[in-house]
């Protein structure tokens, strides 16, 4: 998607220009991974016009391959972002109905070919929410990835008002999640999507939920999430949680994020950091810490994608959050 | 519509920000008229969100009334404009399908009320091209205006690829044009829309066409148009033509426009100047000269709407095209 | 007034461009009210030139009527604002002597006509400070409003160095305040303008002062004010106070404002919120909370006028100050 | 003066920001001379505030001395410039009444000290037009310069609507011009100011006027001017004329200027080039050619002051107007 | 190289910000080819820092492969560009001494591997001018390309002041040119580099020179060049010339380029168009016309690289230089 | 040096434009002093091109004399600054090798002439780190200043990776420091440069170090430093320390700096404040407080140089850190 934002903290009704960047769940994850030095490919559909090409160029610029991306269809999905501050919230106005991506055809993508050589496949709950075709493409990819022994991760990311094409998330998502190894899911999403209840007033609600989720979907080996405390639009706190099949939960320290330069894509940065860390580090805990460090850094960077370097992420993992000038 | 353009002559694929302005045929005419001191109202539908409000505020800022504009529906029509230079053409990418305006309901507008007190109603061929409902609303307005004795003008503005909702312009346009007093129409549009042939190699092709058009649609009293010679994206020449029911044709001098600051809305500025001139000046020739002077000045102004003042327009009408510094 | 500010935190001596916005006490109140959906008119004088028209267009853009504003005189009042940060203060350089507004003629305004249909008239202490004519126009308006049964409010807003035309605030203000129903006044202003002493070290100094003020001016039914704690140019705290004729004082919670995007117009946003709330809500306390919530939100918005929506203001009133992303 | 201009060709009513530069007749001449490597000082009054200091810093940045400039008074003179294009004229809105300069006191300047070591004193007809005090300071400076044997030049630059303080240019200017060695004056100014008639339809009208002017004011040794043909706001032609005491007239070639980047200060650049050339070159013709080349280059430079280098000016004097890329 | 330019026509001494783009002879050719849909790779050395990565990302964004580019060394070559207008020339200040590219090691590049699968290898005379190592790498590449049967083209592009490392162009260039199939060379370069004289006052000087050049270096099959008439910094005319081994010369029409948006990279666009055309079209004349059309379009595009599409280039080749608005 | 920074918090790889400012240790101190009203001269070498002139103009603009600065050599030193936020650090990429300054010749500067009339000479440890010639020029200046009875101060500012020309800081610095009256030095620099150990875990480590330093270099009368606590890239705390020859240490309060607008030049602002204060105030403690107040204010100002006024600095010294709006 093309993201269009008034500069600084200007409101939509004050804007005379909009800054452009490009993003979207899976695109953000791929750009973050490429920036960390991990070869990444993004598979999508862009319209066959100069706006589609501009979006593609932005993603390629980050070193992400678009080898199997298709240039067909008529419009590029858009979203408009107004950045809040202090007590004033940021607002997003989506304008992505009928995008080239929403109208994709499943036969545009030959997943055997696409996934050859891959070690990890990641999708988000936004994709099956967009259209029946997108859900079908997602299902096909998961199936092939599973068959090829590729790790599959999903960020369930349930947004009720996105599901508009006549099917219920509660019907569509379970078979998709059933093909996953790693799932990003918080307690409320688990309840809304899968009817898994947990006592959110208790300290171990995440473990309660995760254990039930892994019982229901036995392929899942790890459930992860971030906990965000929103003190204001300019000041958040963040930590990460992971539960494995043994029910063991690990948790990162809590990071203070102030000021927030750009909050969008914080979740995708977390996922990218976790994917990287799962392959680069020995323990799940380190993977989780990598994800949270990446997400914390993302909040200091303009745009949807986390452009922090691996060096920066590892410094935060090592506890250096002082932001000392580097010469 | 919101118009989004890269600054200066940057291309879409180079753009990091897009300048915002707002326009559209009828909106441009109303803003130009208001700037000339003529009370104008724009009747349309904007989505009920902050982007719709931003569009409305831009038009209100120019002193145009939006008293009967409706705020309903989901998306604002957009278009993306890349400004060419020299041999390189400007490009427009439209993104207005499913806009609030396209999805309007005819019962949102009570034309008796809306047109009370009005002396002139103007519409363009873009409106009936957008959707069946828009065409119906246009037809209803023309009928009511006619009944109330209000002058009706139309800019036929035929764009083949706009007509996508299943009806043919050749069927929809004739009954609408049949309710008009003034029509902006060039020879090729007359041929394409109404099958009216003229010998475009002859000097009086415009008169040939106009006479046939007025024969076909006897309410039409004046046919007007501009002739543009496109020397480059930065250099055009322009003159105006008018044919009345006696078949008499008048023509303005040819104006040299170099450099072109912004070519969009040149036709709407012409119409606004003509409408103003028709009411302010004694002769049709002066109205025509007012339209052309307004259009020539529009090319020196950023955005869709002609923000030239009446003083400036009348100076050009009087032959002052030297652009001498005014202190 | 036109406000001219270097971008971000640049100093005047560093500036190569100045951002334009428009404001002034009464204009800000009217724009805030219009944004909340309350029909508002601003009555002033602008110079009859393109700068005056630009100022007018900005205010009209917010949906404020300028039906009775006069376009006469030679210059637009200006002020230059440099935005501080952290320990560095913001600076204002005023340049409004001899503005069209300062030079207004009282017979330009027929208050019977202007105020017909109005429910509320608001003025600030800046107006009578500017010139004898402005003071006279203000007096005339108050008198007419009073006679027509319209609620009159005043923000006394005493600035010693503004009073330069040969009369003392201490002489001019009392008869004006004597016509008001609601007065925005802090202890130091009451002492400076009306000689009303209060013990500012005591907890109820505001009540002490308010009771005396209402004794002196029996038409006043409510005295309101905000208390601001200035921790730095980037971090303030704010709460509101109201005292009614029974001497009862109500107080809002204290809001933390960090970072401050733009502090100018915070007082006018408070007044607009209070005026709106006085008409929309059942209790004075809710009106006061509406005023403070509006003012707090204003600090997150660029420009003089509070462009927060009613939805946003009511969310802060309801205690939601977390600024969570709205999709 | 501070000059405030909308970017590019935007109109005042479209502007959201204004670009700042600083200028004024004598300031422009001094900055141009400094850029050519000629030691120059500008003597004026700036207000004692951050805007006055910003103006001073801009002029100092160009290497101009402000050793004897006074920082007193309250406001900085301003002017607003809207840049036209093609048939649309540029507009200036002046806002310099009551500036620190207009309110100067003659005893702020001790001309014996100021002019010690100077070889040339230049003033423009704007100064005596501003206020009686400015005219008196100008007269004092001319008198002292004359006594010290310093060459005095004047650009008469008559602008009728500037003379507002109760005296007539026709009374004030003659005694000032009577102290000059070089005068910049065109036929219409000579007629308006001094009642010197010439037949502007004849080819030698400039010589006719100049001879009479030098007869009337015998200290004048050279009369110079530029002839501008205004084809459009974007395209001018320029040449220079000089008449000496023998009545001999020399004339430069005509230069085509297209596009015009910034037309303001073209006359001041001409004067600076002529002053430089008068001291650097052997003949009056070369001095004139230097002035015209400087003026032509000025039109390609943003801002009031000519920032062309001597190398560039001498290239144009030598006939190189092709603007070939220099690596 | 990173190119840093003041916006619009501002001078270096006026600049408060510099616009960034990236370019250089071979980089420009590769980006132009990629934009035309021709798979292109750029082989160079960038410093191993964030500036080197930024340069790489810019080139990758255009779809150019950097698979064999090396990230070593300490600084990125820079150049500063000031854009002239009208009679004022553009200026370039180079700052590329000791760049990573200048300090490359020949063993960083294994040309057998790099050139596998390539059909064309292009180099410019800038590369051997930079350093002895760069010249050696260039020689190695030419030798390998020749052996592998790959077409080799060179733009001799002689700039005397670039050759600073102790060897003479007259010694270094001939053996390099001796390995080429296509050479871009004008008469003055041929004389300076190879001592080949031609009568530049005659109409066939290009043919005279080309025949001698092909006699001297028998591998050369085509000599091409552009002829530029520099009317001003804003207005050039351009045509192309080609001479083949038979001595036959073909020439394109002359194109008028006004205004010039950005003149830099015009020669590289010509080469890219010719390379594309040599492979896509049947005749050398069409290849030449493609090169000139590409170069003409480049002048309307900001930055060093020609971002015109093939569709646009072919339209100009077909004679459409009117730049009509495309909707 | 020219400093080039992406706007706001953008990263190098996101930047499309770079903001220009100019700075460097000694230049920053001189600009700060001039802004406080203290006559200051900066002695350096700039390249003889438009970039060197632009740098010079920037420094002159602040009122600093460049009377003895030399315009010779080929390139201007550059540095690129990326501004961090929150946990993300700011980065500097230096590009100053082979600058005009690094290549200066010692005989370009006649220190007897340059220092005539001066009361204070300041240098930083950056200068002798750059090149052997710069170290020699620094030594010559110190020797002459000492002989002329001018106070000499040094900011030792040890940066290991700067010393690249073949000499060790440990050999070069001691004889230079031996000529100083005031030295800015922290414990780690004292250890690295002079082998002076102190127990950094103790409360009086600064006194321990300072006493040893003054023992070693008996001309030193005062050792000063700042202590910075880096909570994040956006939030620092700062205080100052001074030790005199009696071993007495004074310390300022700790100032909270949040947000940080621009951290660069904080140390130079401290030195300038201390130099000013040493001459303007009665006590060393006040001089120290002036330095720290200046440094704290610097963090709220864009660019390398502290553009706070003396009024602002003295307000902070007096304890006013609330940043209240000044009208």
Coordinates of C-alpha atoms in Angstrom, one line a residue, chain B residues 14 84 90 100 108 143-144 164 185 293 297:
Chain B
X14 CA 10.7 9.8 -7.9
X84 CA 5.5 17.1 -17.8
X90 CA 1.9 15.3 -18.2
X100 CA -19.0 8.9 -2.6
X108 CA -30.2 13.1 -1.7
X143 CA -35.2 19.2 -15.9
X144 CA -35.9 21.3 -12.8
X164 CA -17.6 2.1 -17.7
X185 CA -18.4 21.2 -27.7
X293 CA -8.7 35.5 -20.9
X297 CA -4.5 33.2 -16.9

